[in-house]
Coordinates of C-alpha atoms in Angstrom, one line a residue:
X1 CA 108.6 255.9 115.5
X2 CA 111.3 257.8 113.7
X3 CA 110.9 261.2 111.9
X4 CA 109.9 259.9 108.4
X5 CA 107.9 257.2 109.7
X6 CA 105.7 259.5 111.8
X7 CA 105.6 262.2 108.7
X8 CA 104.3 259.3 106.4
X9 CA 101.4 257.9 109.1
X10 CA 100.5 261.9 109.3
X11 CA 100.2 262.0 105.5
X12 CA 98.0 259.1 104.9
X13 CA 96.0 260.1 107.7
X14 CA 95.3 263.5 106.2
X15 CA 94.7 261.9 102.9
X16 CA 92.4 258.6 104.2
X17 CA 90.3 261.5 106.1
X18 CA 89.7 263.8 102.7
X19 CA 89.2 261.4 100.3
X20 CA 92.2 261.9 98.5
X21 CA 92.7 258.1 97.2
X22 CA 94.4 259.1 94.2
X23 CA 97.1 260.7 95.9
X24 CA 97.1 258.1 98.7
X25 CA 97.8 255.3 95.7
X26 CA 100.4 257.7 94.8
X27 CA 102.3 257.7 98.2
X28 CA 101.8 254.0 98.4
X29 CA 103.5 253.7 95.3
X30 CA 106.8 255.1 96.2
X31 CA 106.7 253.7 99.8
X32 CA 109.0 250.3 101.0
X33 CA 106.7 247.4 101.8
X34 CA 108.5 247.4 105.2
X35 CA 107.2 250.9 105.9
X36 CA 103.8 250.6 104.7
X37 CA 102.9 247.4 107.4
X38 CA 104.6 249.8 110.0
X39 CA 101.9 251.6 109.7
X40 CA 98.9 249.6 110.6
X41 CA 99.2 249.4 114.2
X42 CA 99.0 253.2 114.4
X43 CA 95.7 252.8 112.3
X44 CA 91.9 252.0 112.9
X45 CA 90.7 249.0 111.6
X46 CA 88.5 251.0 108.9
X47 CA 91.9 253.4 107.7
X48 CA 93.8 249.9 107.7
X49 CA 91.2 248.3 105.1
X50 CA 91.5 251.8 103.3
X51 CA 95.0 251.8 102.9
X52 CA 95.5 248.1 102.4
X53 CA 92.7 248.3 99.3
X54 CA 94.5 250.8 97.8
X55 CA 97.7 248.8 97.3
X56 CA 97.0 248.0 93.4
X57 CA 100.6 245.8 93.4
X58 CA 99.4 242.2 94.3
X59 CA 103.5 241.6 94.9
X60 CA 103.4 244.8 97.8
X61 CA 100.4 243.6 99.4
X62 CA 102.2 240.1 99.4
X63 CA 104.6 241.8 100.9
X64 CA 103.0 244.1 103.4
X65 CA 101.1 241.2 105.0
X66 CA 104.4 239.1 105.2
X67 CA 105.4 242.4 107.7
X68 CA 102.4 242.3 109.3
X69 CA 102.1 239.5 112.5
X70 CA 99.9 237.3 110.8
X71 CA 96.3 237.9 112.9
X72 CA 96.0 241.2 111.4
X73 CA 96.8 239.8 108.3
X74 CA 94.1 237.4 108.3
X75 CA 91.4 240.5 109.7
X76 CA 92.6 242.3 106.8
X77 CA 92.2 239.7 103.8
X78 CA 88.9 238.2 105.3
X79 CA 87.1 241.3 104.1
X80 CA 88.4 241.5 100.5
X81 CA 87.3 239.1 97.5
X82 CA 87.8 235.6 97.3
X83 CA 89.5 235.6 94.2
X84 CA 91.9 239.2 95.5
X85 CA 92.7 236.8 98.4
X86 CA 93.9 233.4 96.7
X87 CA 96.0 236.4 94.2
X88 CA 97.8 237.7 97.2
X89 CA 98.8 234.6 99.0
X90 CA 100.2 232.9 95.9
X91 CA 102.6 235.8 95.7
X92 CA 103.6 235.0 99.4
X93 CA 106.2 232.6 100.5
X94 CA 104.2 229.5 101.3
X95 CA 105.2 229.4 105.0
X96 CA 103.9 233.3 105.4
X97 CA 101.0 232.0 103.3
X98 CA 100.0 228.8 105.8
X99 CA 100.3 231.4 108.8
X100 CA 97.8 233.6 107.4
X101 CA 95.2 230.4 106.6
X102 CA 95.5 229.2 109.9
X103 CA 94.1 233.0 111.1
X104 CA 91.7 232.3 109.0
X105 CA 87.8 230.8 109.9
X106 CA 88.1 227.4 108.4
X107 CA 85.0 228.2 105.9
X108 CA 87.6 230.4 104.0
X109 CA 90.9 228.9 104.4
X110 CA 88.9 226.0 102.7
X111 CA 87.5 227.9 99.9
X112 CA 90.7 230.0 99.2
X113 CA 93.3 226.3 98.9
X114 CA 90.1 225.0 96.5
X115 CA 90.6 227.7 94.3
X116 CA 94.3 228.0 94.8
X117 CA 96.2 226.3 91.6
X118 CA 97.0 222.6 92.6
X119 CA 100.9 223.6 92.7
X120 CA 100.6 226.3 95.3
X121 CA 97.4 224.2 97.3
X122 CA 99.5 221.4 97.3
X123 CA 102.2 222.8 98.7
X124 CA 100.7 224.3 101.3
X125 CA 98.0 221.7 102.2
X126 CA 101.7 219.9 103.0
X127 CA 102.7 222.9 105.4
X128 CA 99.4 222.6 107.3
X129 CA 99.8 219.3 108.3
X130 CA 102.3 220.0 110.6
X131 CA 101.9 221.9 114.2
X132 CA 102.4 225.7 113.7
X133 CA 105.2 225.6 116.7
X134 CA 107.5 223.1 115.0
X135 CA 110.1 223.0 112.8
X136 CA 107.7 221.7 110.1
X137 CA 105.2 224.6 110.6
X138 CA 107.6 227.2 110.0
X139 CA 109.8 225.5 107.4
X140 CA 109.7 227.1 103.6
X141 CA 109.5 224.5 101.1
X142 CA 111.8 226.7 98.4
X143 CA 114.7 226.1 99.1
X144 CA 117.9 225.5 97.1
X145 CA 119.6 221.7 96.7
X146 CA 122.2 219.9 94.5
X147 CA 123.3 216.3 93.6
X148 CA 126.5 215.6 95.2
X149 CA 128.0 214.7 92.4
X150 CA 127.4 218.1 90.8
X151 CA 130.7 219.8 89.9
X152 CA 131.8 223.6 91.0
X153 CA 130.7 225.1 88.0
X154 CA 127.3 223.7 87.5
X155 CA 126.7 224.9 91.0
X156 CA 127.3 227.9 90.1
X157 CA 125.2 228.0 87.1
X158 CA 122.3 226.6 89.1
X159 CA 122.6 229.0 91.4
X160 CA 122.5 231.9 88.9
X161 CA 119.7 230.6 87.9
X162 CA 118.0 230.3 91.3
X163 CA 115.6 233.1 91.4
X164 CA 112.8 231.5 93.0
X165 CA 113.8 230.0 95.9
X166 CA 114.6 231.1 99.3
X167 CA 117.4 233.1 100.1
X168 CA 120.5 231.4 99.0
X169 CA 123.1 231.2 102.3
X170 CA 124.3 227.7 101.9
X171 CA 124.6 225.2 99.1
X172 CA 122.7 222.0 100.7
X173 CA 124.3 218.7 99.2
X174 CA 121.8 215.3 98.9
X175 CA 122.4 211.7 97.7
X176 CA 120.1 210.6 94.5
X177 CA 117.7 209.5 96.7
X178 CA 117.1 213.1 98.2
X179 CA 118.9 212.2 102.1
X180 CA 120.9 215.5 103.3
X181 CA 124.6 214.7 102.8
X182 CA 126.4 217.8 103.4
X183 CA 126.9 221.7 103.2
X184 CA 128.8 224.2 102.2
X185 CA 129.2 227.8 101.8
X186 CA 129.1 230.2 98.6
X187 CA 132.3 230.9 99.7
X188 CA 133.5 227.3 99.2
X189 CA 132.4 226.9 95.8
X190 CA 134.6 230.3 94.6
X191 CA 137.9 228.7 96.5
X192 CA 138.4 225.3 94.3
X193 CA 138.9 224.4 90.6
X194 CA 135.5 224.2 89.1
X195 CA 136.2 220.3 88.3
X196 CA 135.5 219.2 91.8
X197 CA 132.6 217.9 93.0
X198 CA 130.6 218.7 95.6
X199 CA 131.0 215.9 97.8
X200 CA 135.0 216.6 97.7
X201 CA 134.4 219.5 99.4
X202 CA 131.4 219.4 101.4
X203 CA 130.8 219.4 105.2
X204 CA 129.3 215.8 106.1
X205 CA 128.2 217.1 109.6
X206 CA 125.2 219.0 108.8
X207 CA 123.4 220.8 111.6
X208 CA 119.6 219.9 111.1
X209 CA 116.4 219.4 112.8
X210 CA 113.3 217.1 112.1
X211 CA 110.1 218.5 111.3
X212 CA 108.2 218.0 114.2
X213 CA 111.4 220.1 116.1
X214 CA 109.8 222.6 118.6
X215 CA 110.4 226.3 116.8
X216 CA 112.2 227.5 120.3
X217 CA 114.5 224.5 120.1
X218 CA 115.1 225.5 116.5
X219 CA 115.6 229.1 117.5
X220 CA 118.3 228.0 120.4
X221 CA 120.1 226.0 117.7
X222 CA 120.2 228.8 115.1
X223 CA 121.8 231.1 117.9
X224 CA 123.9 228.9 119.4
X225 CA 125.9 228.0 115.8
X226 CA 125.7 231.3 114.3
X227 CA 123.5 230.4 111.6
X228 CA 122.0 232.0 109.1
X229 CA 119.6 229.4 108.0
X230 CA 118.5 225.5 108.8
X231 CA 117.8 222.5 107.3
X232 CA 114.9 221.0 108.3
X233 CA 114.8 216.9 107.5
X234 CA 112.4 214.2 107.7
X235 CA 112.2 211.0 109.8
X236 CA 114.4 209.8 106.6
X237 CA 116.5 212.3 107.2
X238 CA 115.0 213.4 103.8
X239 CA 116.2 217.0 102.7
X240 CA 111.7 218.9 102.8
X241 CA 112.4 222.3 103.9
X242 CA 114.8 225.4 105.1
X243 CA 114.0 227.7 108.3
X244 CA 116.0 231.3 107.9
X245 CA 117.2 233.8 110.0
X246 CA 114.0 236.1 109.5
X247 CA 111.8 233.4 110.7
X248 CA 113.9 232.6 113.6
X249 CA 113.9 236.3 114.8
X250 CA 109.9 235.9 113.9
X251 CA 110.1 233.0 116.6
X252 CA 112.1 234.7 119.1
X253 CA 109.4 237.8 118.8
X254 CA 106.4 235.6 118.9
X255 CA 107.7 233.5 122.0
X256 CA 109.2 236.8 124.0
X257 CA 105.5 238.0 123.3
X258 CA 103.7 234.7 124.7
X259 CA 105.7 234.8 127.5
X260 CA 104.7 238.1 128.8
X261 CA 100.8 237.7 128.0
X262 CA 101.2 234.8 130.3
X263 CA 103.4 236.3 133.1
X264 CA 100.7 238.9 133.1
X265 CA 98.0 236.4 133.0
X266 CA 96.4 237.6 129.6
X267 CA 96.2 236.0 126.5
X268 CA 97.3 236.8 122.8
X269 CA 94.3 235.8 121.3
X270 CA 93.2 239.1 122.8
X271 CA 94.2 240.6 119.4
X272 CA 91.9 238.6 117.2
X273 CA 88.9 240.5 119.5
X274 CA 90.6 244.2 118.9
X275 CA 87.9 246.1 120.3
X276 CA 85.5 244.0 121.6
X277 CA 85.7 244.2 125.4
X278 CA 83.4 241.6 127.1
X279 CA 85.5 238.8 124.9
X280 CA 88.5 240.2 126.1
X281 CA 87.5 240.8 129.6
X282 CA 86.2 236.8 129.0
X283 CA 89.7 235.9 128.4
X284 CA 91.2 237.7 131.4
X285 CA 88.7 237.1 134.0
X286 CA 90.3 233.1 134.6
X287 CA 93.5 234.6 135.6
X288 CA 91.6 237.1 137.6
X289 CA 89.1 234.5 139.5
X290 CA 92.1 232.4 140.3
X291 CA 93.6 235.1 142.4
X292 CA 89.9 236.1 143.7
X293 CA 90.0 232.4 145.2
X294 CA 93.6 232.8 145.9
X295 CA 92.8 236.2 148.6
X296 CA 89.6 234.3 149.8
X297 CA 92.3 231.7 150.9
X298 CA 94.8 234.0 152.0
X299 CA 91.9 235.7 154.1
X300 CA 90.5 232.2 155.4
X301 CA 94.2 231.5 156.7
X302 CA 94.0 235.1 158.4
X303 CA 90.8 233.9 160.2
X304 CA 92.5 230.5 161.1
X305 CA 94.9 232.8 163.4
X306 CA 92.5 235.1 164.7
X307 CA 93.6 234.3 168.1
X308 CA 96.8 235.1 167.2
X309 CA 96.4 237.9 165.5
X310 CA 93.6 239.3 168.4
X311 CA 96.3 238.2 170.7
X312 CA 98.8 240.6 169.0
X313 CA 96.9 243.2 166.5
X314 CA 100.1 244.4 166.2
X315 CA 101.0 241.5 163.4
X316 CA 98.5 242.8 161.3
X317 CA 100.7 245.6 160.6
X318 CA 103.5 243.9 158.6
X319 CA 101.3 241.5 156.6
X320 CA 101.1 243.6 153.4
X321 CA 105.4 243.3 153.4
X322 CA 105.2 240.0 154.3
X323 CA 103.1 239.0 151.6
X324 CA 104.4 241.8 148.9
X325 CA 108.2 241.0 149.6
X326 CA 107.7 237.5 149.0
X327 CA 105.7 237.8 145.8
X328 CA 108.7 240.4 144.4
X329 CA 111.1 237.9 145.2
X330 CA 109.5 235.1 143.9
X331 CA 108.6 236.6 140.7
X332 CA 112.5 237.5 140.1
X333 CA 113.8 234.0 140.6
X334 CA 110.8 233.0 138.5
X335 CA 111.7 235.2 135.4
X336 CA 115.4 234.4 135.5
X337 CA 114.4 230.9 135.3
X338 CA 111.9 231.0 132.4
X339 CA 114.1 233.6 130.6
X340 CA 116.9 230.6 131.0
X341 CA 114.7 227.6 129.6
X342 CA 113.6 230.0 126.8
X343 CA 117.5 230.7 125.3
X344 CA 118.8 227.1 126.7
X345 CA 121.2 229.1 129.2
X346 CA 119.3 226.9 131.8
X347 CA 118.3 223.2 131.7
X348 CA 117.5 220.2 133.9
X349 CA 121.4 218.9 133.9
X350 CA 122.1 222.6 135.6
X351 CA 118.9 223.1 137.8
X352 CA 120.5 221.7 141.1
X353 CA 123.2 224.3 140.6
X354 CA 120.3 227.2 140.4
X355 CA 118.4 226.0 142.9
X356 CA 121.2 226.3 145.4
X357 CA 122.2 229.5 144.1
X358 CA 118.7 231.4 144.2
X359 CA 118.5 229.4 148.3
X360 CA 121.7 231.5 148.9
X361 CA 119.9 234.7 147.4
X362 CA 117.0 234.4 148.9
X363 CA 118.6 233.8 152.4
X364 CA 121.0 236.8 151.9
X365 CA 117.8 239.0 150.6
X366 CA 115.8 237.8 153.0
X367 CA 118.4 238.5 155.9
X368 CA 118.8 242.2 155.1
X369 CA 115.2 242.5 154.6
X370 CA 114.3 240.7 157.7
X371 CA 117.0 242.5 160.1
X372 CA 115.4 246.3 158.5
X373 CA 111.6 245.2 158.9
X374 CA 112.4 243.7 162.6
X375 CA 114.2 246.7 163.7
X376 CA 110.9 248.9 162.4
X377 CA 109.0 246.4 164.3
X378 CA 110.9 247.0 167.2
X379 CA 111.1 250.7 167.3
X380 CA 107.5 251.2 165.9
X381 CA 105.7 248.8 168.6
X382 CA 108.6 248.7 171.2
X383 CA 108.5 244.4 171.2
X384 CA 111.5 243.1 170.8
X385 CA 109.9 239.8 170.2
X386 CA 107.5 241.4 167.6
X387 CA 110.7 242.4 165.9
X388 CA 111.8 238.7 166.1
X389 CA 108.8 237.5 164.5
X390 CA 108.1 239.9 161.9
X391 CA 112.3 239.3 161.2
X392 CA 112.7 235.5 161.0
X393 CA 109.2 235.3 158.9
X394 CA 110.6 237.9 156.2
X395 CA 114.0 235.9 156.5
X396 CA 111.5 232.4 155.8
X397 CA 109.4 233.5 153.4
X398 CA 112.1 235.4 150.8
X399 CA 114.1 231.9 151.2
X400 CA 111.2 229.9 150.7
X401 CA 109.3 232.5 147.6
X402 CA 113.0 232.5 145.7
X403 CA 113.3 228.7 145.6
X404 CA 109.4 228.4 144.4
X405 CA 110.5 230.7 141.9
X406 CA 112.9 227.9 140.4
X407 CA 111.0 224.9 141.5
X408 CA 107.7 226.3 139.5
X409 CA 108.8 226.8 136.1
X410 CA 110.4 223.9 136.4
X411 CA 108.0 221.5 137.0
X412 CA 105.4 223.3 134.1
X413 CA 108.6 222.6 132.1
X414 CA 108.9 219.0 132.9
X415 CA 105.4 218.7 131.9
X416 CA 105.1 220.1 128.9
X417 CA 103.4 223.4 129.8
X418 CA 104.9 227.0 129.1
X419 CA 106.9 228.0 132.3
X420 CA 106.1 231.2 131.7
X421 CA 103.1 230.4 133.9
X422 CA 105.4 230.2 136.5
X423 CA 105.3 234.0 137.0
X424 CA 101.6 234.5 136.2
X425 CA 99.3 235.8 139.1
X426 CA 98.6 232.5 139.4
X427 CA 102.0 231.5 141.2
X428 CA 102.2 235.3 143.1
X429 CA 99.0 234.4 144.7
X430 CA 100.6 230.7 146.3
X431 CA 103.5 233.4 147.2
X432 CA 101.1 235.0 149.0
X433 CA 99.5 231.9 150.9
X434 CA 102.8 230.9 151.7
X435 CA 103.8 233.9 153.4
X436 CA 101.0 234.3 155.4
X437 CA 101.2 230.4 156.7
X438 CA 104.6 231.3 157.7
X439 CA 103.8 234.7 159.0
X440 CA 101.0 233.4 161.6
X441 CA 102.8 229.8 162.1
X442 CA 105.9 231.7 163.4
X443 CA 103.9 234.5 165.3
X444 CA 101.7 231.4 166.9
X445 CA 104.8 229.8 168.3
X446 CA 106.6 233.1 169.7
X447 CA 102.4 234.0 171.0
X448 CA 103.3 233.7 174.7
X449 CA 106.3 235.7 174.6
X450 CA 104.7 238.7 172.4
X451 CA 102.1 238.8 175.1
X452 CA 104.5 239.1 177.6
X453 CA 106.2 241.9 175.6
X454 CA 103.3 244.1 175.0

């Protein structure tokens, strides 16, 4: 937090703790919507009701809980009136608005769209029908369209006049029966005679996406072209809605964030329970039982090869960097390969190619690591076949942990579940197994001769 940021969160502090609501109302006043939602995370729950209460402007609030990630928002407008509520969201745009509903308990969202006016229900009754991770879900409805036979100038008068609609970054061109025809850009309408009509000078190849578009698809597309906004169509191919830059970077933040709740193996619905500590330890502890049953495995293996391993107690030694080397390496293929399905730098026409390049990784990792742990073993227990053993298994089970790390994601992604799972605990865990199968399997084989060499 910067300087004026931190000076501000100290002042309302101060104020929310004396009392002084009249100054606090004051502050809020001459503070930037922007600045006031920075605030809340830094807040309790009670100071955030406070401060959010005292925002007299039904436009700011609107706008402070379009900053806000829209959980909070929800918390924050469940505890005001009914009727403060349905005032606030009508002054959002209605694809913050349908965000905020679907945080909502369904008692209320119900109760605030039957009290909404029929345009602004209507509206966004139409949002909520679609899934809240597809194009459709995080479309906005205003958006800004003309006839292609309009001329120059009355494009230009219509957009003067288009105050109340989404920001204006391309002029979208339809046929009379509302099918997107073309673009073109505000630029383009100031470089021709103001006789010519649209469709003269339009681009024909329109860069779109259907409704029920995936919003991570949509955010690949937007960053891939450059643009700064996207026209979302219908199975028609009916002009309904426009996706902006701002809600693309909202995507981009959102799935970043799911990613890493899942590589940790926690959830983001941990948020909606703030405080609350046996629902969020209720939400944790599946990850956490998996890998309980995951180390009763990994010790059941152990006890497969206790002849082996009372054979030569040595091994028992190097199976924490066994185990732990091959979970590290795993992980890293894992995360460079969900980090590539997520911004379309890897897909299934290119896998083969990343396959074979994490193989050759892991092998030259897994050489290096192998050679250093083999010569420990060597010097440490004085068996040169110990040394062997410990070696080739490192060598094994890097090679075989950095191609699990691309063959994991990838087969979550082929059916349809996040690969971000892929590096959960879940997948460190069959790291684990693995290693020690190899570990034991290769020790078991080489058992005669590290007897001999004790």
């Amino acid at each position: 937090m910067d300087q004026k940021l931190q000076l501000l969160l100290d002042t309302v502090k101060k104020l929310i703790r004396r009392g002084a609501y009249p100054n606090l109302t004051k502050v809020i006043g001459k503070t930037h919507p922007a600045d006031i939602a920075h605030l809340f995370p830094h807040l309790t729950p009670k100071e955030q009701q406070t401060l959010f209460n005292l925002i007299d402007d039904t436009e700011t609030a609107a706008s402070v809980l379009s900053e806000l990630d829209y959980v909070s928002g929800a918390q924050l407008l469940e505890k005001i009136g009914q009727e403060a509520i349905t005032e606030v969201l009508q002054e959002m745009p209605y694809d913050d608005a349908v965000e905020i509903i679907r945080n909502m308990p369904e008692q209320i969202a119900e109760e605030i769209l039957s009290t909404m006016k029929d345009e602004h229900s209507d509206e966004i009754e139409q949002l909520l029908k679609y899934d809240e991770d597809t194009a459709g879900g995080i479309m906005s409805t205003e958006f800004f369209c003309l006839p292609e036979d309009t001329t120059v100038q009355q494009a230009i008068e219509a957009l003067q006049q288009a105050a109340d609609v989404e920001m204006v970054f391309y002029v979208y061109v339809v046929d009379r029966h509302n099918h997107l025809v073309g673009v073109l850009s505000l630029r383009q309408l100031l470089m021709v005679s103001p006789a010519t009509r649209l469709k003269e000078i339009m681009v024909a190849d329109v860069i779109s996406v259907r409704t029920d578009k995936d919003q991570e698809e949509v955010a690949q597309l937007v960053e891939r072209y450059n643009l700064l906004a996207l026209p979302v169509v219908d199975e028609w191919n009916k002009l309904v809605g426009l996706i902006t830059v701002d809600d693309v970077i909202d995507v981009l933040r959102e799935e970043a964030t799911e990613d890493i709740y899942i590589m940790a193996g926690a959830s983001e619905e941990e948020l909606l329970y703030g405080h609350k500590s046996f629902k969020v330890a209720r939400l944790r502890l599946p990850w956490l039982i998996t890998n309980l049953f995951g180390g009763i495995v990994t010790g059941y293996l152990m006890w497969t090869f206790k002849l082996t391993l009372e054979s030569v107690i040595a091994l028992i030694s190097f199976i924490p960097v066994i185990t732990g080397m091959g979970g590290n390496v795993g992980g890293q293929s894992a995360t460079i390969v969900v980090r590539g399905f997520a911004t379309g730098n890897i897909d299934f026409s290119s896998l083969r190619k990343v396959f074979f390049k994490e193989l050759r990784v892991g092998i030259i990792m897994g050489a290096v690591c192998g050679l250093t742990v083999g010569l420990v073993a060597y010097l440490w227990h004085h068996n040169i076949y110990l040394g062997m053993v410990v070696g080739l298994a490192m060598v094994s089970a890097m090679t075989v942990a950095a191609t699990m790390g691309v063959l994991a994601p990838s087969f979550f992604k082929r059916v349809g579940i996040d690969p971000a799972i892929a590096s959960s605990p879940f997948v460190q865990t069959a790291n684990d197994i693995t290693g020690i199968l190899i570990y034991f399997g290769t020790a078991t084989l080489f058992l005669p001769f590290l007897q001999g060499g004790m």
